[in-house]
XYZ file of C-alpha atoms in Angstrom:
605
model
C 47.681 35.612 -85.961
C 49.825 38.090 -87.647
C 53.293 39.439 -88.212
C 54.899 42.272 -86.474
C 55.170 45.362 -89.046
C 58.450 46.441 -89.825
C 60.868 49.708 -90.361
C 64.604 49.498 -91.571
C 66.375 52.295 -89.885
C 69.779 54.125 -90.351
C 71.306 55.848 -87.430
C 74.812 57.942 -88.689
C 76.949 59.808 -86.701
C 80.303 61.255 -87.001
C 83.568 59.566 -86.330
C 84.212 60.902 -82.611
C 80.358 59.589 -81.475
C 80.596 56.164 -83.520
C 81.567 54.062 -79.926
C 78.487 56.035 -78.353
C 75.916 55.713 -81.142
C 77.106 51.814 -81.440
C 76.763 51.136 -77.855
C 73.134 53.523 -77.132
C 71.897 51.414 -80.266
C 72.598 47.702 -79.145
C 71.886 48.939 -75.674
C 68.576 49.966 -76.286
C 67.521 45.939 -77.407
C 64.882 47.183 -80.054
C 67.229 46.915 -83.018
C 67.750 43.758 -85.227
C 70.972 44.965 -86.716
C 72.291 44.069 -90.392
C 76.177 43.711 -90.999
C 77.622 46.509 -92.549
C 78.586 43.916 -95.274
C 75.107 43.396 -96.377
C 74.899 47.506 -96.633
C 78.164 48.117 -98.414
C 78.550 47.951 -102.242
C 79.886 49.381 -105.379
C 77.011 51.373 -105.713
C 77.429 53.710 -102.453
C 81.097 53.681 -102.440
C 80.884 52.419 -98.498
C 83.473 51.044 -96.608
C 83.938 48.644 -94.011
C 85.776 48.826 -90.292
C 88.609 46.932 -90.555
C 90.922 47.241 -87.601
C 92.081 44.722 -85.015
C 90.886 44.161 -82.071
C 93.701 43.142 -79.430
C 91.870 43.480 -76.341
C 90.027 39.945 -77.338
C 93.552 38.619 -76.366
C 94.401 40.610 -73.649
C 91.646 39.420 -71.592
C 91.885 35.679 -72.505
C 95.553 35.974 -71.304
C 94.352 38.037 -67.820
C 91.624 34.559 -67.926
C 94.353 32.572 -68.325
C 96.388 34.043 -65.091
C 93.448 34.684 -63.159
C 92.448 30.497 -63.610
C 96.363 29.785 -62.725
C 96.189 31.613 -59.418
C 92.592 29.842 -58.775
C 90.859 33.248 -58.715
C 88.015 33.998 -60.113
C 87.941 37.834 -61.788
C 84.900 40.272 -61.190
C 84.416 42.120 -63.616
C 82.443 45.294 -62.955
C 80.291 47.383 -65.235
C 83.158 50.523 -65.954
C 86.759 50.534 -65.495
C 88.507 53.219 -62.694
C 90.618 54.262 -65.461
C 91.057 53.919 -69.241
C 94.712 51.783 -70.332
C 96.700 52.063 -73.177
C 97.973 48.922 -74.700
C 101.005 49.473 -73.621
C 99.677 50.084 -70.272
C 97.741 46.746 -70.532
C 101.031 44.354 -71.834
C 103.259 45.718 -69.131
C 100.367 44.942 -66.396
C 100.582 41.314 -67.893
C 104.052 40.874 -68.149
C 104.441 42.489 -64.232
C 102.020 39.761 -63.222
C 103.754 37.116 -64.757
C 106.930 37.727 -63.181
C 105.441 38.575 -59.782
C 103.590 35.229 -59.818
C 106.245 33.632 -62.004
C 103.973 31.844 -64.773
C 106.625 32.500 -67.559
C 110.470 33.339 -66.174
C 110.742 32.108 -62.899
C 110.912 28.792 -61.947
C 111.233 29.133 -58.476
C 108.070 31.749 -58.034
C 105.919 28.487 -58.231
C 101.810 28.085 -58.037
C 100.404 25.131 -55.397
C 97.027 23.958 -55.786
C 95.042 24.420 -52.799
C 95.831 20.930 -51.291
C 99.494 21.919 -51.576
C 99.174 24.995 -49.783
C 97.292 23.671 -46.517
C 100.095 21.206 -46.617
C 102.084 23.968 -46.712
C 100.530 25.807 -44.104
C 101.040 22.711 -41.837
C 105.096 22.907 -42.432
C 105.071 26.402 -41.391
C 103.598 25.551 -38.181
C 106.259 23.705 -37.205
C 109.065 26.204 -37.922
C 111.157 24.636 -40.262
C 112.416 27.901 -41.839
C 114.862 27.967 -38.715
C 116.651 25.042 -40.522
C 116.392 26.373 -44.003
C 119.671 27.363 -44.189
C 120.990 25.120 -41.967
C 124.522 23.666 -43.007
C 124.132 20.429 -41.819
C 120.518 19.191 -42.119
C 118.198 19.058 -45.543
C 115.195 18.866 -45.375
C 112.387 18.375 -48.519
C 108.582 19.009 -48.538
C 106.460 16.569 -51.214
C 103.929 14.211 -51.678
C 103.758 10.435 -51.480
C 101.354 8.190 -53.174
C 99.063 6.529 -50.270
C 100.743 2.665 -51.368
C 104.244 4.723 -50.974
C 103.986 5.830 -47.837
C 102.397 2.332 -46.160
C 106.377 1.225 -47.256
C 108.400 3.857 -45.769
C 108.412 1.055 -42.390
C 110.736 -1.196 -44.621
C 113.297 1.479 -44.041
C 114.834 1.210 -40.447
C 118.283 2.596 -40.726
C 117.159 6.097 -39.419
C 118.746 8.423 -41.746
C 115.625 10.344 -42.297
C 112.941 11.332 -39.954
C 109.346 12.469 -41.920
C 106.173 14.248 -40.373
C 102.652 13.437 -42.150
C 101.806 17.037 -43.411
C 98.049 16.580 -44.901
C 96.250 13.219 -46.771
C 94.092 12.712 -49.344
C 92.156 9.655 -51.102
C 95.350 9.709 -53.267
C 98.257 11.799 -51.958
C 99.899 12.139 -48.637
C 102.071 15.209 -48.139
C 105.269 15.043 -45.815
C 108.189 16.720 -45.302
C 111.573 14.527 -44.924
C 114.932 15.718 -43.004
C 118.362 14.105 -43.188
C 121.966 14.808 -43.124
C 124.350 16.111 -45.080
C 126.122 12.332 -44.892
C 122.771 10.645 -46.033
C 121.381 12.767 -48.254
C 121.832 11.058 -51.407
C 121.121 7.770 -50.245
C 117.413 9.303 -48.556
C 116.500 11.171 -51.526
C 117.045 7.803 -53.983
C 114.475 6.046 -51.435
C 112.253 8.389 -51.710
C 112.362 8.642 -55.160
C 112.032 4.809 -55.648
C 108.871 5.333 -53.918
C 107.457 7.927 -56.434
C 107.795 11.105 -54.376
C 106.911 14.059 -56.257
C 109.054 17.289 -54.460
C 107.111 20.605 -54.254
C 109.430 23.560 -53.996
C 108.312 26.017 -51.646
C 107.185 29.103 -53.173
C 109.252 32.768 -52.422
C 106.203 34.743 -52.815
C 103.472 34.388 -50.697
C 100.520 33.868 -53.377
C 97.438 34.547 -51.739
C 99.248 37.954 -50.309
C 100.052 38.988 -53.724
C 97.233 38.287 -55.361
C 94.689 39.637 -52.420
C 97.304 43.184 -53.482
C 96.904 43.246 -56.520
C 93.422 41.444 -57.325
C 91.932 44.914 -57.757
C 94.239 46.204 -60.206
C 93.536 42.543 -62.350
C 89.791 43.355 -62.207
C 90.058 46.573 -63.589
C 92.210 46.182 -66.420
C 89.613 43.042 -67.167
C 86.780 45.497 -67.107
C 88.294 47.662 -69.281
C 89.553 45.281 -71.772
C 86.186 43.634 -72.267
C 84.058 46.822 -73.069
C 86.743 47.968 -75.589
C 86.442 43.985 -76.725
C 82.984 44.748 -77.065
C 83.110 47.942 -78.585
C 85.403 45.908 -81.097
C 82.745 43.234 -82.015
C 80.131 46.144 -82.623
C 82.601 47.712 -85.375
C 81.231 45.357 -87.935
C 77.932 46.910 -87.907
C 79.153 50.449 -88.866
C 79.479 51.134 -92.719
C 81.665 54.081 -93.242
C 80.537 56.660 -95.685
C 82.509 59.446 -96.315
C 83.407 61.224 -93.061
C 79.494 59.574 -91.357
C 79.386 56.209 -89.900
C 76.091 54.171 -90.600
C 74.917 51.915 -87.939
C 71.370 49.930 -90.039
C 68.577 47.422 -89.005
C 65.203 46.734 -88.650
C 62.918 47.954 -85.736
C 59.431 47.349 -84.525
C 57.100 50.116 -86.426
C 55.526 50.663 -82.869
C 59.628 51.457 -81.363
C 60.464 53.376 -84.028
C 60.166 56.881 -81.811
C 61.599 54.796 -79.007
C 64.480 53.958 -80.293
C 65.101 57.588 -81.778
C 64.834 59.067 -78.040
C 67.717 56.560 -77.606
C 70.325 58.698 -79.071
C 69.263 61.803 -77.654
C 72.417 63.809 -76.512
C 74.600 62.669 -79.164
C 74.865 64.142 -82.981
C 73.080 61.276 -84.426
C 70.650 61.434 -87.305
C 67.992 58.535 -88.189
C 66.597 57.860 -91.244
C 63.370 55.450 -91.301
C 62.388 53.619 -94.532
C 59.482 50.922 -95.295
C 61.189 47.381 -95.779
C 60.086 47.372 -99.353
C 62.258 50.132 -99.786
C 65.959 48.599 -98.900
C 67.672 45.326 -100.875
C 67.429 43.514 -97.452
C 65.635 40.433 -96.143
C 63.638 42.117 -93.270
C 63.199 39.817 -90.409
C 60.095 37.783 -88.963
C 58.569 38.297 -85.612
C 55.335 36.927 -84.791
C 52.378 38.171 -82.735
C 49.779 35.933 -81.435
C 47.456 36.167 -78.842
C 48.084 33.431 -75.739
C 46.107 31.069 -76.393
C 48.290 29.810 -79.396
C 51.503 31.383 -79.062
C 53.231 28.599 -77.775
C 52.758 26.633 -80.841
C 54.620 29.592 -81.818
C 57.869 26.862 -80.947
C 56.632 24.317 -83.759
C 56.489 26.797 -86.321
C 60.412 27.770 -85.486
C 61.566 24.167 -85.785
C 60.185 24.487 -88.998
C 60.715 27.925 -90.096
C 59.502 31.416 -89.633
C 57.152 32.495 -92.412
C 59.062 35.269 -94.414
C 58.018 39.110 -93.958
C 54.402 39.795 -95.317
C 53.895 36.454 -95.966
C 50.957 34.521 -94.037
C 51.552 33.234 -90.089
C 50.132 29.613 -89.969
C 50.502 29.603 -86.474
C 46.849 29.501 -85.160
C 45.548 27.067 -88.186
C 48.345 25.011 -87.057
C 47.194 25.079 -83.225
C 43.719 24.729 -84.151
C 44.166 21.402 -86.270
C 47.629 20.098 -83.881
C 45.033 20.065 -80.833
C 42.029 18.635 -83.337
C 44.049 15.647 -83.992
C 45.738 14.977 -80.779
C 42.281 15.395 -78.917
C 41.047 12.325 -81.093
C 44.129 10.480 -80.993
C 43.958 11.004 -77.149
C 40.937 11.232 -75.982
C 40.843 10.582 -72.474
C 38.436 13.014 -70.138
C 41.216 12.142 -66.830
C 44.525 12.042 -68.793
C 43.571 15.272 -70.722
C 42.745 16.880 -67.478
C 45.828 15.564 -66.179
C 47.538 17.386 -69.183
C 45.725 20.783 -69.001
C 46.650 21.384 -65.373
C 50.165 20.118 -65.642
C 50.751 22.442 -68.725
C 49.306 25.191 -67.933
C 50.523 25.199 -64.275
C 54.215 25.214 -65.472
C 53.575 26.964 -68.989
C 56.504 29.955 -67.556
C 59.201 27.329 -67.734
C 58.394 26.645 -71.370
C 56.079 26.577 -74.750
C 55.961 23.027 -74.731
C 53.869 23.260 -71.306
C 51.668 25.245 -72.943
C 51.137 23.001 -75.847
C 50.734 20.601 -73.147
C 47.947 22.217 -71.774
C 46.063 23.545 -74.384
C 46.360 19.708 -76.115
C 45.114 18.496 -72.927
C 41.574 20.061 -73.396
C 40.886 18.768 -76.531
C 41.734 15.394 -75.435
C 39.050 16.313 -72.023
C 36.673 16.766 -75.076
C 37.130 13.882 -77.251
C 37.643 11.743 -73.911
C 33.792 13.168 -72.786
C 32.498 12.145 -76.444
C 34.433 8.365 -75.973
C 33.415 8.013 -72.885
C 36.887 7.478 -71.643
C 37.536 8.452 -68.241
C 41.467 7.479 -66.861
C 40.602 4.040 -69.189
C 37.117 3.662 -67.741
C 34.617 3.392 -70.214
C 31.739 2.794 -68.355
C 31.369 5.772 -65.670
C 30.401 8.402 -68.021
C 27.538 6.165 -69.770
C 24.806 7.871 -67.575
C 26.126 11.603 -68.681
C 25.719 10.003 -71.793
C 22.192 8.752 -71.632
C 20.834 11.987 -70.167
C 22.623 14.313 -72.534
C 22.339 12.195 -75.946
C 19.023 10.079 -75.004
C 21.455 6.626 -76.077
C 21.332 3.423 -74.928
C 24.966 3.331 -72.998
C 26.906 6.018 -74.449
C 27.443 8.167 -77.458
C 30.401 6.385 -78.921
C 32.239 2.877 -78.270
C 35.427 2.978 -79.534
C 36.611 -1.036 -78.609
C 33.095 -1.821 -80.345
C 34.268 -3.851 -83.600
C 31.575 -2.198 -85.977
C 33.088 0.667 -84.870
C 36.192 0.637 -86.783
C 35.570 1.058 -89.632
C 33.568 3.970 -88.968
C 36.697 5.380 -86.858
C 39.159 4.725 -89.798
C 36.849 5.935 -92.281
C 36.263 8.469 -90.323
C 40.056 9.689 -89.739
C 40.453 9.543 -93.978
C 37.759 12.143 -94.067
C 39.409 14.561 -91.499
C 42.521 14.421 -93.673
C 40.435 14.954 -96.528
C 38.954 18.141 -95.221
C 42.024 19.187 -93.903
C 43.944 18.554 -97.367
C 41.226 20.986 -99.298
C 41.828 23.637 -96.684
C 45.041 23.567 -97.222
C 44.555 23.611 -100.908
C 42.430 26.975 -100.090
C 45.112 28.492 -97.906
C 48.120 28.099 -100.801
C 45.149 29.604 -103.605
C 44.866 32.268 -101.512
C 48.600 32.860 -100.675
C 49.392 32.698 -104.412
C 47.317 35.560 -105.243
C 48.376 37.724 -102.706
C 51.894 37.338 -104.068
C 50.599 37.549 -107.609
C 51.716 33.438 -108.194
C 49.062 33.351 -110.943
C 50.630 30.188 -112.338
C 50.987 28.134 -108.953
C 47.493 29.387 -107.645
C 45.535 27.887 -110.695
C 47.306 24.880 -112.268
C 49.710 23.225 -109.801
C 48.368 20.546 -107.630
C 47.385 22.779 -104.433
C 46.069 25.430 -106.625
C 42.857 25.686 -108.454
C 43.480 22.707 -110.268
C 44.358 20.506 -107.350
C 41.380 21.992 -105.681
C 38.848 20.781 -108.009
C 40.508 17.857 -109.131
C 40.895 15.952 -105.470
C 37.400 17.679 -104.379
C 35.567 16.511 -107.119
C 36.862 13.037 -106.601
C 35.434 13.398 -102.679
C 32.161 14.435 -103.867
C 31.745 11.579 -106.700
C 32.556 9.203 -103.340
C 30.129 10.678 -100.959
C 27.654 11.331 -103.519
C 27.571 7.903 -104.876
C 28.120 5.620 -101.368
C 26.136 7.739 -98.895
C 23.027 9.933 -101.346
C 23.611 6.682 -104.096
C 23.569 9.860 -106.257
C 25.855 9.042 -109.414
C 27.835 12.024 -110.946
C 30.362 10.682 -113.023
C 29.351 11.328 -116.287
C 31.250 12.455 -119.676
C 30.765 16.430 -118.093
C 31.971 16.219 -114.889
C 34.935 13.546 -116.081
C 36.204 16.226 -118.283
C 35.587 19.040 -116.028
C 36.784 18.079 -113.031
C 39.280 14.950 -113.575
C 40.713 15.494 -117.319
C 40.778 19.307 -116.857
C 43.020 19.474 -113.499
C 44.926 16.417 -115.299
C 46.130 18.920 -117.990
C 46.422 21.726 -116.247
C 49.348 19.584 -113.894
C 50.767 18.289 -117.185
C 51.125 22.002 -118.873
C 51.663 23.936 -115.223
C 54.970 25.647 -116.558
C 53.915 26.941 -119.986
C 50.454 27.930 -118.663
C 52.173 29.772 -115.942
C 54.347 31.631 -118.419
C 51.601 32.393 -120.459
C 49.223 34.049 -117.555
C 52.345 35.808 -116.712
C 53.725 36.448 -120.370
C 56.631 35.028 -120.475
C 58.281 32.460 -123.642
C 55.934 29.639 -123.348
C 57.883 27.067 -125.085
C 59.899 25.146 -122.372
C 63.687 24.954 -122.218
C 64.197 21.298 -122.831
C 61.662 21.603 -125.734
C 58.713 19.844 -125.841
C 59.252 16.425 -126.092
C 61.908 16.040 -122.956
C 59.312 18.527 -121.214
C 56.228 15.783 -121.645
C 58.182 13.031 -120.568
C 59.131 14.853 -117.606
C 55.704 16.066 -116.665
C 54.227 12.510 -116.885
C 56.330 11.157 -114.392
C 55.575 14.294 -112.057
C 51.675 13.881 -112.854
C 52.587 10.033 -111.724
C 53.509 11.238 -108.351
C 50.940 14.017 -108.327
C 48.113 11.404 -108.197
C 50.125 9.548 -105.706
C 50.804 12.645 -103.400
C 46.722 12.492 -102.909
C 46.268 8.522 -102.298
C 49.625 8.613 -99.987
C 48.322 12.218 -97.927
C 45.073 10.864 -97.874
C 45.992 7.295 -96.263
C 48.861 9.210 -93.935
C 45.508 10.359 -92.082
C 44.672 6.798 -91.095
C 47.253 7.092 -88.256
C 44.684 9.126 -86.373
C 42.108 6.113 -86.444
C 44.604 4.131 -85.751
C 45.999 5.893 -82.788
C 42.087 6.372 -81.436
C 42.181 2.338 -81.561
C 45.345 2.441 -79.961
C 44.682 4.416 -76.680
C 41.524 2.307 -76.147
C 43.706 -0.761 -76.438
C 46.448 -0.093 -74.126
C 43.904 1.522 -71.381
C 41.894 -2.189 -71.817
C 44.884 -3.521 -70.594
C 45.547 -1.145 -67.678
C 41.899 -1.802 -66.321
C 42.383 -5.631 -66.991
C 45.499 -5.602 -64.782
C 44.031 -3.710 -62.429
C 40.930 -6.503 -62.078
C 44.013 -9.071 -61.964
C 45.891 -7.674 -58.913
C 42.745 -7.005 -56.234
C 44.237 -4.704 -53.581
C 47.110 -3.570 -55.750
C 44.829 -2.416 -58.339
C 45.012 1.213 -56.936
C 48.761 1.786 -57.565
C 48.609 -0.385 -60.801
C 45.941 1.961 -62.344
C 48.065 5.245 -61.255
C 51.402 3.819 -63.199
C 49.485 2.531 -66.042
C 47.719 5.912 -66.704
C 51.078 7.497 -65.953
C 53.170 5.048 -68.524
C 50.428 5.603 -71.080
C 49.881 9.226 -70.962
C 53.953 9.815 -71.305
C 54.790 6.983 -73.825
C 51.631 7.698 -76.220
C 51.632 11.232 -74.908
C 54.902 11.413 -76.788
C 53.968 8.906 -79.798
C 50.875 10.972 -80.782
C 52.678 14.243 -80.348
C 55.310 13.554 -82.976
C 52.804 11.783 -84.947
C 50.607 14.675 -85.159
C 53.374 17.282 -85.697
C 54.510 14.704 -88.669
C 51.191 15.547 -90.198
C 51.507 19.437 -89.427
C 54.512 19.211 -91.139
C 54.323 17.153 -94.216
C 50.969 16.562 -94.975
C 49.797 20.258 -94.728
C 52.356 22.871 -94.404
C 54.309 21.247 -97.758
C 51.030 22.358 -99.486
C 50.237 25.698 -98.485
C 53.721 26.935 -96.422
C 56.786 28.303 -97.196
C 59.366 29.261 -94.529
C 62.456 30.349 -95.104
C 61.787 33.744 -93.241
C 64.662 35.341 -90.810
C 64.144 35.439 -87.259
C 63.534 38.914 -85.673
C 66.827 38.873 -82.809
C 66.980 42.394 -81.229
C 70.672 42.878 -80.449
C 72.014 43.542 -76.722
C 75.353 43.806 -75.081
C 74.541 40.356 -73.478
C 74.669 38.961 -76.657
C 77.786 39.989 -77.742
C 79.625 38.476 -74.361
């Protein structure tokens, strides 16, 4: 219905409070901050932040040891204690070497099949024969095939014990003698076994030691990492620091409260007042907001321009009501959409789409395909013979498809209307009268309507000499002449750039696809006939198979309805956002408008 009014806003602090006026600000979620790029220039002499942040690093490397230890960090809101970064690279080189990730090859990591494989080998004692003289001993895995072969080998100069299995893996532990053990250990690597040195740290005691001290220095490395990623949004002037965006006029004294406590001054300005794009954000009332999501995909309207979003709901649920009418399906529809509208705006489209089609299904006739049972309804309420409207009637289409034309044709002059009045409010005195959705355009295609109407429905003729020159040969030269017309009404050099001659040729192959645009928009609307045709059609056939199955005819109708109402559910929904898009908003829309995104810290993660 409208868009959200605006304030830029300048928050500036000294250097000492720049951290805390960052943070309150982003914190706070009402700001829609600008770079401090987009502030700086020659003209004020500001400067940028430019320092390094190395605490990005520092906690992708503290990830990185965390994920090789299979432990998963918890990071809590504030750190025990601040940390140099000093502090912070000895922590990570002391928990390298303890867990010995980088220098020492014999501190090794198992994976947590290897360790309850492990645990099974300590049951049995085997570090009394560690350091035995005699005996060796070697603790592995086997593939599954391996181990089914270790029976071709009967000389008993090994024994091995079955530690733990998987779908792949077995894990055993081998002994021999000092006299074999060359021979054993070339078996058992002929039969691919992959030796896991035993680890001497204990893991899991380490790391439940010291898995406090890891979370802590993670905490504190990611709010200084975030403090980091906030620095380009303070512009340095001088000895203040400038943190700038764009709030909503109604937070304005909210977001001032936010820095109370700290030495921070705020300085409030009207959009028009700054160099900046202000952002978009768009207020509607619920019954079209969530067509709110369609207007995105296209583009946000830019800031005091005009918010198509409930002409667009208005006419997207128009045309899918006629292209589905269906009283059942559309009830189906509303109550699906609207019951799970909270998990999305397309629900709500859903649901709102649904009720038009309820409507046009009640003027069909059209009841889940039946188009019979509401012919009494009909009869009492209309005084007809079976019912208001039969669509699979053959005289009836041409009516329908004549019918759909004339909807477009409406729907084309309101758009005209909208873009007139669009271009005046931005003082486009040139594109509001002579272009071919101005004035010009106005006349030229309505005048054309009315000589149609006039002369096949009142047999009134109107084309005469006048109106010819008036209404076709006028708008004609007014598309020809647009750009030096324009820059005359707005004085500015009316002779064109390419000079005359190149400037006619050009604008008589644009009037050429002028007059086209209106046959081509005109005949797009045809689709909605069409798709009116359509949905009869394929519900004929769901009632006919139902009359062809007898006692399955119950479960047939429920799929057919079902298949219909998702796959032309989904055909007419494109459909009729194809004709939102280019048949109306390419006449009277422009996007191209920025997003209102009110920073917060979760953003910035």
């Amino acid at each position: 219905m409208a868009i959200v009014k605006m304030k830029f806003v300048s928050a500036a602090t000294d250097e000492a409070h720049v951290n805390q006026m960052l943070t309150s600000g982003v914190s706070s979620g009402l700001i829609h901050c600008e770079p401090a790029s987009k502030i700086v220039n020659e003209d004020n002499a500001g400067k940028l932040i430019n320092d390094e942040d190395p605490y990005a690093g520092y906690c992708q490397t503290l990830s990185n040891i965390a994920h090789s230890l299979n432990y998963t960090i918890q990071e809590k809101k504030t750190s025990d204690r601040e940390y140099t970064c000093q502090q912070i690279e000895d922590f990570i080189i002391r928990m390298n070497d303890l867990f010995g990730l980088t220098t020492d090859a014999r501190k090794v990591i198992l994976t947590p099949e290897d360790q309850k494989a492990l645990k099974e080998l300590s049951v049995l004692g085997f570090e009394r024969i560690h350091n035995c003289r005699y005996l060796n001993f070697r603790f592995g895995r086997l593939p599954r095939e391996s181990f089914e072969k270790l029976y071709m080998y009967r000389d008993d100069i090994f024994i091995q014990h079955r530690l733990y299995e998987n779908s792949h893996y077995i894990w055993i532990v081998y002994v021999t003698s000092d006299s074999y053990v060359e021979r054993t250990n070339k078996i058992f690597r002929d039969l691919a076994f992959e030796p896991i040195d035993i680890p001497t740290v204990d893991i899991d005691r380490e790391l439940t030691e010291h898995h406090g001290e890891i979370d802590d220095v993670y905490t504190y490395c990611m709010n200084q990492d975030r403090l980091y990623r906030l620095h380009p949004y303070a512009a340095m002037f001088e000895d203040r620091y400038v943190m700038s965006g764009f709030v909503q006029e109604k937070d304005v004294e909210a977001y001032r409260k936010v820095f109370e406590g700290l030495p921070v001054t705020l300085e409030v300005k009207d959009p028009s007042e700054v160099d900046l794009e202000c952002p978009t954000m768009l207020k509607n009332n619920w019954v079209v907001r969530p067509f709110e999501m369609f207007l995105g995909m296209y583009g946000v309207p830019k800031y005091g321009n005009f918010d198509p979003t409930c002409f667009m709901a208005v006419t997207y649920c128009l045309l899918f009501g006629i292209m589905f009418g269906d009283l059942g399906q559309g009830l189906v529809l509303t109550i699906l959409g609207l019951a799970l509208e909270k998990k999305g705006q397309l629900f709500g489209i859903i649901g709102r789409v649904g009720i038009t089609s309820m409507i046009f299904g009640f003027l069909f006739g059209s009841t889940f395909g039946n188009e019979t049972l509401l012919n009494p309804i009909h009869q009492k309420l209309f005084g007809v013979h079976e019912k208001l409207f039969e669509v699979m009637d053959s005289s009836s289409t041409m009516t329908i498809l004549i019918g759909a034309v004339a909807i477009g044709a409406v729907l084309i002059l309101m758009t005209q209307l909208l873009n007139i009045v669009n271009r005046f409010r931005h003082n486009e005195k040139g594109e509001a009268i002579f272009s071919q959705n101005g004035i010009a355009g106005f006349v030229f295609y309505g005048s054309i309507l009315a000589g149609i109407v006039a002369t096949m429905i009142f047999q009134i003729n109107v084309i005469n000499p006048v109106t010819i020159g008036l209404c076709i040969v006028l708008p004609i030269i007014c598309f020809v002449m647009k750009e030096p017309l324009t820059a005359l009404v707005e004085h500015e050099p009316v002779t064109p750039k390419e000079g005359w001659g190149g400037y006619i040729m050009q604008s008589i192959f644009e009037l050429i696809d002028v007059l086209l645009t209106f046959v081509t928009n005109s005949m797009s609307y045809l689709r909605v006939g069409g798709f009116v045709l359509s949905h009869a059609g394929m519900m004929l056939v769901v009632t006919t198979l139902v009359e062809m199955t007898g006692n399955a005819g119950i479960p047939v109708m429920i799929f057919g309805n079902i298949f219909v109402m998702v796959l032309e559910g989904l055909i007419v929904g494109i459909q009729t956002l194809r004709l939102e898009y280019y048949e109306m908003f390419s006449r009277y829309y422009d996007a191209g408008g920025i997003p209102f995104k009110a920073m917060t810290a979760e953003k910035l993660n």
